[in-house]
Amino acid sequence: MTALDLSSPVAVVGAGTMGQGIAQVALVAGHCVRLYDTVPGRAEEAADAIGARLDRLVAKDRLTGADRDAARARLKPAGSLADLADCSLVVEAVVERLDVKQELLRELEGVVADDCLLATNTSSLSVTAVGGALRSPGRFVGLHFFNPAPLMPLVEVVSGFATDVSSATRAYETARAWGKTPVACADTPGFIVNRLARPFYAEALAVLESQAADPATIDAVLRECGGFKMGAFELTDLIGQDVNESVTQSVWRSFFQDVRFTPSLAQRRLVESGRLGRKSGHGWYDYAEGAERPEPHTAEEALPPAYVIAEGDLGPACELLALIREAGIPVREEDEDEGDRLVLPSGGRLALADGQTSVEFDDVVYFDLALDYRRATRVALAASQDTSPRTLAEAIGLFQALGKDVSVIGDAPGMIVARTVARIVDLAHDAVAKGVATEEDVDTAMRLGVNYPLGPFEWSRRLGRGWAYALLDDLHLRDPSGRYAPSLALYRHAYASEQREGT
């Protein structure tokens, strides 16, 4: 099954921001596009807005004047659904209400031809449920574009329970012909991106609620240590706290209140207060003119240790040994069966976050996971009230000697980046094991849909055998609510890898 021929008209129902974006994508690809909205005059206004964006593309030399004029000529506001009768694809982008979408689709089914492909751009509703109103649900598919649709490359092509393989394939190839990067997924709450992205927000909120760190510090660690483009608090302010919380609530309810997706009370209170982020002028941060952005906690300058003793190879943080030597700090390596860690002159130990707490051990400081320790500009440390001041000062001085800012946070097991990445990796393995998508499509979706530095399986391969499972298992022992219980899929992955390595 191939993509829709460019001679086939495409319709978009719903002339809001997303509908306009989808219409522009199809238009620039070469289709005639019909744009319909139930509000009188809105389709004409949307057509004018699309024309203005095409003008800006010409001004930026991304579109020729001739192509713009041709595209404008192909765009037609529709006065009624009857005007869509000859379309080969209709994408609905109306309000996120199941009853509204189902009623619209029932009407469309009585207008378009039997071979017309029908699609929804829903981000939170079940594609199966939306298509359940159709007499022929086999031709119905999810085409989830990301905002802004003309710029974001990813499209999730979602097959409902009754979607024909031929319909999903045709939608997939059409999205690719439009210059997008499609990924195929089954109809699951949140699809790929909104399902797997929940821990990025949830763990930041959990660290905040535990009083281990403030939003500015958590965001800085996620960006400057974890390699994420934005921190969780600034990103939710950009998305809109109400929108982000609504997606979380939808995924949580759709998974029958699975504790892994439990919404945050802190975010609920923020929404209740009307602090919705940038659009309201205040969220986690104040966006009023002249408002000062809070600074992340950064430790005062400390002296580096005279030497360190490396017990083991530090696992995913092994590149630190080379950085320490390059900073002129002597490293003595010793083989130890108990674990991978650094011993400081104080006698205290420095270890990579592993899901345990500092208070459980005698004089231990934990450091967070980094995407790339050489390029990271900040590292977070966690210590308890029982950690000696000398050990903490030597740990701070060590990372400062490597050119890093240091943020000291509370004794949060798994810290910030490590627990976030481990949970994303776990949800990814679980999703693939349940047939939601392939590993390749999961990685593509998370890199392109939410701009993660690595896909979950890329993280998993980099971190090594059993890392995520071990961290989550330790976290689960300390929080037996089930939130951090590793999935059976992650257990199987870790165990199978261990068996292969032992043969």
Short mmCIF file of C-alpha atoms in Angstrom, two decimals:
data_model
loop_
_atom_site.label_atom_id
_atom_site.label_comp_id
_atom_site.label_asym_id
_atom_site.label_seq_id
_atom_site.Cartn_x
_atom_site.Cartn_y
_atom_site.Cartn_z
CA MET A 1 0.00 0.00 0.00
CA THR A 2 1.47 3.33 -1.07
CA ALA A 3 0.93 6.93 0.02
CA LEU A 4 -2.03 8.94 -1.21
CA ASP A 5 -1.54 10.28 -4.70
CA LEU A 6 -0.98 14.05 -4.80
CA SER A 7 -4.08 14.33 -6.99
CA SER A 8 -6.17 13.12 -4.04
CA PRO A 9 -7.77 15.93 -2.03
CA VAL A 10 -7.21 15.95 1.73
CA ALA A 11 -9.57 17.46 4.30
CA VAL A 12 -8.93 18.74 7.79
CA VAL A 13 -11.87 19.23 10.13
CA GLY A 14 -11.13 21.69 12.93
CA ALA A 15 -9.42 24.96 12.06
CA GLY A 16 -7.59 25.57 15.32
CA THR A 17 -3.82 25.68 15.71
CA MET A 18 -3.31 21.96 15.16
CA GLY A 19 -5.79 21.74 12.29
CA GLN A 20 -4.10 24.64 10.54
CA GLY A 21 -0.72 23.01 11.00
CA ILE A 22 -1.83 19.68 9.55
CA ALA A 23 -3.50 21.45 6.64
CA GLN A 24 -0.28 23.35 5.93
CA VAL A 25 1.75 20.14 5.93
CA ALA A 26 -0.57 18.46 3.40
CA LEU A 27 -0.75 21.64 1.34
CA VAL A 28 3.01 22.12 1.06
CA ALA A 29 3.34 18.41 0.17
CA GLY A 30 1.23 19.12 -2.93
CA HIS A 31 -2.35 18.14 -2.07
CA CYS A 32 -5.52 20.11 -2.57
CA VAL A 33 -6.77 20.75 0.95
CA ARG A 34 -10.29 21.41 2.19
CA LEU A 35 -10.51 23.09 5.59
CA TYR A 36 -13.75 22.89 7.56
CA ASP A 37 -14.86 24.20 10.95
CA THR A 38 -18.31 24.30 12.54
CA VAL A 39 -17.85 27.94 13.57
CA PRO A 40 -18.89 30.19 10.67
CA GLY A 41 -15.98 32.09 9.17
CA ARG A 42 -13.28 30.24 11.11
CA ALA A 43 -12.15 28.16 8.12
CA GLU A 44 -11.67 31.34 6.07
CA GLU A 45 -9.70 32.94 8.92
CA ALA A 46 -7.57 29.81 9.19
CA ALA A 47 -6.90 29.83 5.44
CA ASP A 48 -5.70 33.44 5.73
CA ALA A 49 -3.45 32.49 8.65
CA ILE A 50 -1.95 29.61 6.67
CA GLY A 51 -1.37 31.98 3.75
CA ALA A 52 0.48 34.37 6.06
CA ARG A 53 2.72 31.53 7.28
CA LEU A 54 3.47 30.58 3.68
CA ASP A 55 4.49 34.21 3.09
CA ARG A 56 6.94 33.94 5.99
CA LEU A 57 8.40 30.75 4.51
CA VAL A 58 9.02 32.63 1.27
CA ALA A 59 10.67 35.47 3.21
CA LYS A 60 12.99 32.92 4.84
CA ASP A 61 13.80 31.29 1.47
CA ARG A 62 12.18 28.03 2.57
CA LEU A 63 9.54 28.19 -0.16
CA THR A 64 9.51 29.80 -3.58
CA GLY A 65 6.96 32.41 -4.50
CA ALA A 66 5.59 30.18 -7.23
CA ASP A 67 5.14 27.26 -4.83
CA ARG A 68 3.40 29.54 -2.34
CA ASP A 69 0.97 30.78 -4.97
CA ALA A 70 0.25 27.22 -6.09
CA ALA A 71 -0.32 26.12 -2.50
CA ARG A 72 -2.69 28.99 -1.83
CA ALA A 73 -4.68 28.05 -4.91
CA ARG A 74 -5.04 24.48 -3.61
CA LEU A 75 -6.42 25.56 -0.21
CA LYS A 76 -10.20 25.83 -0.07
CA PRO A 77 -12.34 26.60 3.00
CA ALA A 78 -15.36 24.28 3.05
CA GLY A 79 -18.82 25.51 3.87
CA SER A 80 -20.15 22.12 4.95
CA LEU A 81 -19.10 18.52 5.42
CA ALA A 82 -20.71 17.76 2.06
CA ASP A 83 -17.86 19.70 0.43
CA LEU A 84 -15.47 16.96 1.58
CA ALA A 85 -17.19 14.19 -0.40
CA ASP A 86 -14.36 13.71 -2.91
CA CYS A 87 -11.53 13.64 -0.36
CA SER A 88 -9.36 10.54 0.02
CA LEU A 89 -8.25 11.42 3.55
CA VAL A 90 -10.03 13.36 6.27
CA VAL A 91 -8.16 14.22 9.48
CA GLU A 92 -10.23 15.48 12.40
CA ALA A 93 -8.60 17.88 14.86
CA VAL A 94 -11.60 18.99 16.88
CA VAL A 95 -12.04 19.29 20.65
CA GLU A 96 -10.74 16.37 22.76
CA ARG A 97 -14.16 14.96 23.61
CA LEU A 98 -15.10 11.43 22.66
CA ASP A 99 -18.77 12.22 21.98
CA VAL A 100 -17.91 15.18 19.72
CA LYS A 101 -15.42 13.17 17.69
CA GLN A 102 -17.73 10.18 17.35
CA GLU A 103 -20.65 12.32 16.18
CA LEU A 104 -18.42 14.02 13.60
CA LEU A 105 -17.15 10.69 12.28
CA ARG A 106 -20.65 9.30 11.93
CA GLU A 107 -21.54 12.32 9.81
CA LEU A 108 -18.37 12.00 7.74
CA GLU A 109 -19.01 8.34 7.05
CA GLY A 110 -22.26 9.29 5.37
CA VAL A 111 -20.49 11.85 3.14
CA VAL A 112 -17.17 10.41 1.94
CA ALA A 113 -16.53 7.42 -0.31
CA ASP A 114 -16.07 3.95 1.13
CA ASP A 115 -12.34 3.97 0.39
CA CYS A 116 -11.70 7.34 2.08
CA LEU A 117 -9.21 7.06 4.93
CA LEU A 118 -10.47 8.64 8.16
CA ALA A 119 -8.03 9.78 10.85
CA THR A 120 -7.96 11.44 14.25
CA ASN A 121 -5.24 13.65 15.68
CA THR A 122 -6.24 12.85 19.26
CA SER A 123 -3.43 12.88 21.80
CA SER A 124 -5.31 11.52 24.80
CA LEU A 125 -8.34 9.52 23.68
CA SER A 126 -8.45 5.89 22.61
CA VAL A 127 -8.30 5.58 18.83
CA THR A 128 -10.33 2.40 19.18
CA ALA A 129 -13.04 4.21 21.14
CA VAL A 130 -13.16 7.16 18.75
CA GLY A 131 -13.48 4.81 15.77
CA GLY A 132 -16.05 2.69 17.55
CA ALA A 133 -18.79 4.95 16.17
CA LEU A 134 -18.01 3.95 12.58
CA ARG A 135 -19.75 1.25 10.56
CA SER A 136 -16.37 0.51 8.93
CA PRO A 137 -13.72 1.14 11.63
CA GLY A 138 -11.10 -0.67 9.57
CA ARG A 139 -10.40 2.49 7.60
CA PHE A 140 -9.90 4.59 10.74
CA VAL A 141 -6.44 5.38 12.13
CA GLY A 142 -4.71 7.76 14.49
CA LEU A 143 -2.41 10.38 12.95
CA HIS A 144 -0.95 12.13 15.97
CA PHE A 145 1.01 15.19 14.86
CA PHE A 146 3.02 17.20 17.36
CA ASN A 147 2.67 20.96 17.78
CA PRO A 148 3.68 22.91 15.74
CA ALA A 149 2.84 20.38 13.05
CA PRO A 150 4.76 22.07 10.19
CA LEU A 151 7.97 22.03 12.25
CA MET A 152 7.82 18.89 14.38
CA PRO A 153 9.00 15.88 12.35
CA LEU A 154 7.29 13.11 14.31
CA VAL A 155 3.89 11.57 13.54
CA GLU A 156 2.57 8.67 15.61
CA VAL A 157 0.52 6.39 13.35
CA VAL A 158 -1.82 4.62 15.75
CA SER A 159 -3.71 1.44 14.90
CA GLY A 160 -6.93 0.96 16.80
CA PHE A 161 -8.19 -2.50 17.65
CA ALA A 162 -10.24 -2.62 14.43
CA THR A 163 -7.86 -0.71 12.12
CA ASP A 164 -6.96 -2.61 8.95
CA VAL A 165 -3.25 -3.12 8.33
CA SER A 166 -3.71 -1.61 4.86
CA SER A 167 -5.18 1.58 6.36
CA ALA A 168 -2.34 1.96 8.86
CA THR A 169 0.23 1.34 6.14
CA ARG A 170 -1.35 3.89 3.84
CA ALA A 171 -1.44 6.49 6.61
CA TYR A 172 2.21 5.71 7.49
CA GLU A 173 3.41 6.07 3.91
CA THR A 174 1.39 9.26 3.43
CA ALA A 175 2.96 10.85 6.50
CA ARG A 176 6.39 9.89 5.20
CA ALA A 177 5.57 11.33 1.76
CA TRP A 178 4.67 14.58 3.51
CA GLY A 179 8.22 14.82 4.82
CA LYS A 180 7.45 13.54 8.30
CA THR A 181 9.05 10.75 10.30
CA PRO A 182 6.24 8.32 11.13
CA VAL A 183 6.36 5.68 13.85
CA ALA A 184 3.84 2.87 14.11
CA CYS A 185 2.21 2.06 17.41
CA ALA A 186 -0.73 0.19 18.86
CA ASP A 187 -3.60 1.97 20.55
CA THR A 188 -2.36 2.33 24.11
CA PRO A 189 -2.92 5.20 26.59
CA GLY A 190 -0.55 8.01 25.66
CA PHE A 191 0.62 6.10 22.55
CA ILE A 192 4.44 6.14 22.64
CA VAL A 193 5.56 9.64 23.60
CA ASN A 194 2.95 10.62 26.17
CA ARG A 195 3.16 7.19 27.79
CA LEU A 196 6.94 7.05 28.11
CA ALA A 197 7.46 10.73 28.94
CA ARG A 198 5.45 10.62 32.19
CA PRO A 199 8.49 9.85 34.44
CA PHE A 200 10.35 12.91 33.15
CA TYR A 201 7.73 15.09 34.81
CA ALA A 202 6.73 12.74 37.61
CA GLU A 203 10.20 12.18 39.05
CA ALA A 204 11.05 15.89 39.02
CA LEU A 205 7.81 16.53 40.91
CA ALA A 206 8.56 13.67 43.32
CA VAL A 207 12.00 15.12 44.12
CA LEU A 208 10.36 18.51 44.70
CA GLU A 209 7.64 17.04 46.93
CA SER A 210 10.27 15.26 49.02
CA GLN A 211 11.94 18.64 49.65
CA ALA A 212 15.19 17.34 48.16
CA ALA A 213 15.60 20.22 45.67
CA ASP A 214 13.81 23.25 44.23
CA PRO A 215 12.52 23.57 40.63
CA ALA A 216 15.43 25.69 39.38
CA THR A 217 17.99 23.19 40.69
CA ILE A 218 16.13 20.16 39.35
CA ASP A 219 15.80 21.80 35.92
CA ALA A 220 19.48 22.73 35.86
CA VAL A 221 20.54 19.17 36.72
CA LEU A 222 18.29 17.68 34.02
CA ARG A 223 19.73 20.06 31.43
CA GLU A 224 23.37 20.41 32.41
CA CYS A 225 23.94 16.90 33.73
CA GLY A 226 21.31 14.77 32.02
CA GLY A 227 21.60 16.42 28.61
CA PHE A 228 17.87 17.19 28.25
CA LYS A 229 17.05 20.34 26.30
CA MET A 230 14.74 21.65 29.01
CA GLY A 231 14.06 20.81 32.62
CA ALA A 232 10.72 19.35 33.68
CA PHE A 233 9.43 22.50 35.37
CA GLU A 234 10.29 24.92 32.59
CA LEU A 235 8.92 22.48 30.02
CA THR A 236 5.58 22.07 31.78
CA ASP A 237 5.38 25.86 32.10
CA LEU A 238 5.82 26.02 28.32
CA ILE A 239 3.29 23.26 27.61
CA GLY A 240 0.81 24.62 30.14
CA GLN A 241 0.40 23.07 33.57
CA ASP A 242 -3.26 22.31 32.91
CA VAL A 243 -2.47 20.61 29.60
CA ASN A 244 0.39 18.57 31.05
CA GLU A 245 -1.62 17.51 34.09
CA SER A 246 -4.60 16.62 31.89
CA VAL A 247 -2.46 14.22 29.85
CA THR A 248 -1.07 12.67 33.04
CA GLN A 249 -4.57 12.26 34.45
CA SER A 250 -5.77 10.70 31.18
CA VAL A 251 -2.94 8.15 31.04
CA TRP A 252 -3.38 7.32 34.74
CA ARG A 253 -7.13 6.75 34.40
CA SER A 254 -6.72 4.81 31.16
CA PHE A 255 -4.30 2.44 32.90
CA PHE A 256 -6.87 1.88 35.67
CA GLN A 257 -5.04 4.19 38.09
CA ASP A 258 -1.71 2.39 37.74
CA VAL A 259 0.54 3.80 40.47
CA ARG A 260 3.38 4.24 37.95
CA PHE A 261 1.39 7.09 36.38
CA THR A 262 -0.03 8.70 39.52
CA PRO A 263 -0.48 12.47 39.06
CA SER A 264 1.26 14.96 41.34
CA LEU A 265 -0.55 16.80 44.12
CA ALA A 266 1.95 19.65 43.77
CA GLN A 267 1.02 20.12 40.12
CA ARG A 268 -2.69 19.84 40.98
CA ARG A 269 -2.34 22.70 43.46
CA LEU A 270 -0.48 24.79 40.89
CA VAL A 271 -3.31 24.30 38.39
CA GLU A 272 -5.94 25.06 41.02
CA SER A 273 -4.17 28.32 41.80
CA GLY A 274 -4.38 29.39 38.15
CA ARG A 275 -0.62 29.33 37.69
CA LEU A 276 -0.64 27.58 34.34
CA GLY A 277 2.79 28.59 33.09
CA ARG A 278 3.84 31.02 30.40
CA LYS A 279 0.31 31.51 29.07
CA SER A 280 -0.94 32.80 32.45
CA GLY A 281 2.26 34.68 33.30
CA HIS A 282 3.15 32.43 36.22
CA GLY A 283 3.73 28.73 36.73
CA TRP A 284 6.68 27.24 38.54
CA TYR A 285 8.44 30.40 37.41
CA ASP A 286 7.28 34.02 37.24
CA TYR A 287 7.08 35.36 33.67
CA ALA A 288 6.08 38.90 34.53
CA GLU A 289 8.19 41.61 32.93
CA GLY A 290 11.26 42.22 35.05
CA ALA A 291 10.78 39.09 37.17
CA GLU A 292 14.03 37.44 38.19
CA ARG A 293 14.55 33.81 37.31
CA PRO A 294 15.60 31.83 40.39
CA GLU A 295 19.11 30.44 40.27
CA PRO A 296 19.86 26.76 40.87
CA HIS A 297 21.63 25.86 44.06
CA THR A 298 25.36 25.88 43.35
CA ALA A 299 27.89 24.92 46.01
CA GLU A 300 30.59 27.31 47.15
CA GLU A 301 34.13 26.64 46.00
CA ALA A 302 35.88 23.79 47.84
CA LEU A 303 39.37 22.32 47.70
CA PRO A 304 39.81 19.17 45.62
CA PRO A 305 40.95 15.98 47.35
CA ALA A 306 44.66 15.19 47.27
CA TYR A 307 43.90 11.79 45.70
CA VAL A 308 41.11 9.28 45.19
CA ILE A 309 41.00 5.50 45.37
CA ALA A 310 38.91 3.81 42.69
CA GLU A 311 37.26 0.59 43.83
CA GLY A 312 35.88 -1.03 40.69
CA ASP A 313 35.45 0.78 37.38
CA LEU A 314 32.46 3.06 38.29
CA GLY A 315 30.24 1.35 35.71
CA PRO A 316 28.31 3.93 33.63
CA ALA A 317 30.49 6.66 35.18
CA CYS A 318 33.80 5.06 34.25
CA GLU A 319 34.88 8.04 32.14
CA LEU A 320 35.23 10.04 35.36
CA LEU A 321 38.52 8.26 36.11
CA ALA A 322 40.15 9.75 33.01
CA LEU A 323 38.74 13.20 33.83
CA ILE A 324 40.09 13.02 37.37
CA ARG A 325 43.56 12.14 36.13
CA GLU A 326 43.43 14.93 33.55
CA ALA A 327 42.64 17.35 36.38
CA GLY A 328 45.90 16.33 38.04
CA ILE A 329 44.36 14.35 40.88
CA PRO A 330 46.11 11.00 41.47
CA VAL A 331 43.93 7.92 41.13
CA ARG A 332 44.81 4.60 42.72
CA GLU A 333 42.77 1.69 41.41
CA GLU A 334 41.85 -1.28 43.57
CA ASP A 335 39.76 -4.34 42.72
CA GLU A 336 36.76 -4.67 44.99
CA ASP A 337 33.88 -7.11 44.91
CA GLU A 338 31.55 -4.89 46.95
CA GLY A 339 30.84 -2.27 44.29
CA ASP A 340 32.07 0.55 42.08
CA ARG A 341 32.96 3.71 44.01
CA LEU A 342 35.60 6.26 44.86
CA VAL A 343 37.18 6.51 48.29
CA LEU A 344 38.15 10.02 49.35
CA PRO A 345 41.03 10.99 51.71
CA SER A 346 38.46 11.46 54.50
CA GLY A 347 37.68 7.76 54.23
CA GLY A 348 34.21 8.58 52.92
CA ARG A 349 32.94 7.09 49.69
CA LEU A 350 31.55 8.63 46.50
CA ALA A 351 29.19 6.45 44.47
CA LEU A 352 26.94 6.73 41.43
CA ALA A 353 23.24 7.00 42.29
CA ASP A 354 21.88 3.47 42.61
CA GLY A 355 18.46 3.76 44.25
CA GLN A 356 19.78 3.59 47.80
CA THR A 357 20.06 6.44 50.28
CA SER A 358 23.15 7.98 51.82
CA VAL A 359 21.75 7.67 55.34
CA GLU A 360 21.92 3.86 55.11
CA PHE A 361 25.70 3.85 54.93
CA ASP A 362 28.64 5.21 56.83
CA ASP A 363 29.81 8.45 55.23
CA VAL A 364 28.63 8.12 51.60
CA VAL A 365 27.98 10.83 49.03
CA TYR A 366 26.06 9.93 45.89
CA PHE A 367 26.52 11.64 42.52
CA ASP A 368 23.95 11.70 39.73
CA LEU A 369 24.00 10.07 36.31
CA ALA A 370 25.22 12.23 33.43
CA LEU A 371 24.64 11.78 29.72
CA ASP A 372 28.30 12.64 29.13
CA TYR A 373 30.49 13.41 32.14
CA ARG A 374 33.07 15.14 29.98
CA ARG A 375 30.58 17.56 28.46
CA ALA A 376 28.34 17.95 31.52
CA THR A 377 28.61 21.38 33.14
CA ARG A 378 26.84 20.47 36.38
CA VAL A 379 26.74 17.43 38.66
CA ALA A 380 24.36 16.85 41.55
CA LEU A 381 25.49 15.33 44.84
CA ALA A 382 23.30 13.84 47.58
CA ALA A 383 24.29 13.43 51.19
CA SER A 384 22.54 12.76 54.48
CA GLN A 385 22.80 14.43 57.88
CA ASP A 386 25.25 11.70 58.86
CA THR A 387 27.69 12.44 56.04
CA SER A 388 30.82 14.09 57.37
CA PRO A 389 31.32 17.71 56.25
CA ARG A 390 34.84 16.83 55.15
CA THR A 391 33.65 14.04 52.85
CA LEU A 392 31.00 16.28 51.28
CA ALA A 393 33.52 19.11 50.82
CA GLU A 394 36.01 16.76 49.14
CA ALA A 395 33.28 15.44 46.83
CA ILE A 396 32.30 19.00 45.90
CA GLY A 397 35.91 19.98 45.32
CA LEU A 398 36.53 16.91 43.16
CA PHE A 399 33.79 17.76 40.67
CA GLN A 400 34.67 21.44 40.73
CA ALA A 401 38.22 20.46 39.81
CA LEU A 402 36.70 18.78 36.74
CA GLY A 403 35.14 22.10 35.74
CA LYS A 404 31.62 21.32 36.93
CA ASP A 405 29.13 23.37 38.90
CA VAL A 406 27.91 21.31 41.83
CA SER A 407 24.37 21.19 43.21
CA VAL A 408 23.94 19.48 46.58
CA ILE A 409 20.43 18.06 46.97
CA GLY A 410 18.70 16.11 49.72
CA ASP A 411 19.12 12.39 50.26
CA ALA A 412 16.76 11.36 47.44
CA PRO A 413 17.25 7.72 46.36
CA GLY A 414 18.12 7.58 42.67
CA MET A 415 18.64 11.36 42.74
CA ILE A 416 17.27 13.21 39.68
CA VAL A 417 18.64 12.08 36.31
CA ALA A 418 19.30 8.47 37.30
CA ARG A 419 15.81 7.66 38.56
CA THR A 420 14.21 9.52 35.65
CA VAL A 421 16.19 7.63 33.02
CA ALA A 422 15.71 4.29 34.76
CA ARG A 423 11.94 4.72 34.81
CA ILE A 424 11.80 5.79 31.17
CA VAL A 425 13.91 2.75 30.21
CA ASP A 426 11.59 0.48 32.19
CA LEU A 427 8.40 1.83 30.60
CA ALA A 428 10.02 1.49 27.17
CA HIS A 429 10.90 -2.19 27.70
CA ASP A 430 7.40 -2.82 29.04
CA ALA A 431 5.78 -1.11 26.04
CA VAL A 432 7.80 -3.07 23.48
CA ALA A 433 7.13 -6.34 25.29
CA LYS A 434 3.41 -5.59 25.07
CA GLY A 435 3.53 -4.91 21.34
CA VAL A 436 3.04 -1.15 21.49
CA ALA A 437 5.93 -0.39 19.13
CA THR A 438 9.38 -1.55 18.09
CA GLU A 439 12.56 -0.54 19.92
CA GLU A 440 13.62 1.54 16.92
CA ASP A 441 10.31 3.39 16.76
CA VAL A 442 10.36 4.02 20.51
CA ASP A 443 13.81 5.60 20.31
CA THR A 444 12.81 7.66 17.27
CA ALA A 445 9.62 8.85 18.94
CA MET A 446 11.32 10.01 22.13
CA ARG A 447 14.16 11.77 20.34
CA LEU A 448 11.92 13.55 17.83
CA GLY A 449 8.71 13.94 19.83
CA VAL A 450 10.16 15.34 23.06
CA ASN A 451 13.73 16.04 21.99
CA TYR A 452 15.42 13.62 24.41
CA PRO A 453 19.18 13.35 23.98
CA LEU A 454 18.91 9.57 23.62
CA GLY A 455 16.09 7.13 23.09
CA PRO A 456 15.31 4.77 25.99
CA PHE A 457 16.97 1.78 24.34
CA GLU A 458 20.01 3.90 23.43
CA TRP A 459 20.23 4.85 27.12
CA SER A 460 19.79 1.21 28.10
CA ARG A 461 22.64 0.03 25.89
CA ARG A 462 24.91 2.81 27.10
CA LEU A 463 24.21 2.15 30.79
CA GLY A 464 24.94 -1.54 30.54
CA ARG A 465 23.57 -4.80 31.78
CA GLY A 466 20.97 -4.62 34.49
CA TRP A 467 21.64 -1.00 35.50
CA ALA A 468 18.07 0.28 35.28
CA TYR A 469 16.64 -2.89 36.83
CA ALA A 470 19.04 -2.76 39.80
CA LEU A 471 18.33 0.91 40.47
CA LEU A 472 14.56 0.48 40.31
CA ASP A 473 14.70 -2.66 42.43
CA ASP A 474 16.54 -0.72 45.15
CA LEU A 475 14.06 2.15 44.84
CA HIS A 476 11.16 -0.29 45.11
CA LEU A 477 12.55 -1.65 48.39
CA ARG A 478 12.53 1.89 49.79
CA ASP A 479 9.15 2.82 48.31
CA PRO A 480 7.07 -0.37 48.07
CA SER A 481 4.03 1.44 46.66
CA GLY A 482 4.69 -0.16 43.28
CA ARG A 483 5.70 3.10 41.62
CA TYR A 484 9.26 1.87 41.12
CA ALA A 485 8.66 -1.86 40.78
CA PRO A 486 10.62 -2.97 37.70
CA SER A 487 8.52 -4.49 34.95
CA LEU A 488 8.75 -8.16 34.07
CA ALA A 489 10.07 -7.08 30.67
CA LEU A 490 12.99 -5.21 32.27
CA TYR A 491 13.69 -8.15 34.55
CA ARG A 492 13.80 -10.52 31.60
CA HIS A 493 16.06 -8.14 29.70
CA ALA A 494 18.51 -7.82 32.60
CA TYR A 495 18.52 -11.56 33.36
CA ALA A 496 18.91 -12.60 29.72
CA SER A 497 21.80 -10.17 29.28
CA GLU A 498 23.47 -11.57 32.41
CA GLN A 499 23.09 -15.12 31.15
CA ARG A 500 24.58 -14.22 27.75
CA GLU A 501 27.51 -12.49 29.40
CA GLY A 502 28.17 -15.51 31.58
CA THR A 503 28.36 -17.96 28.68
#
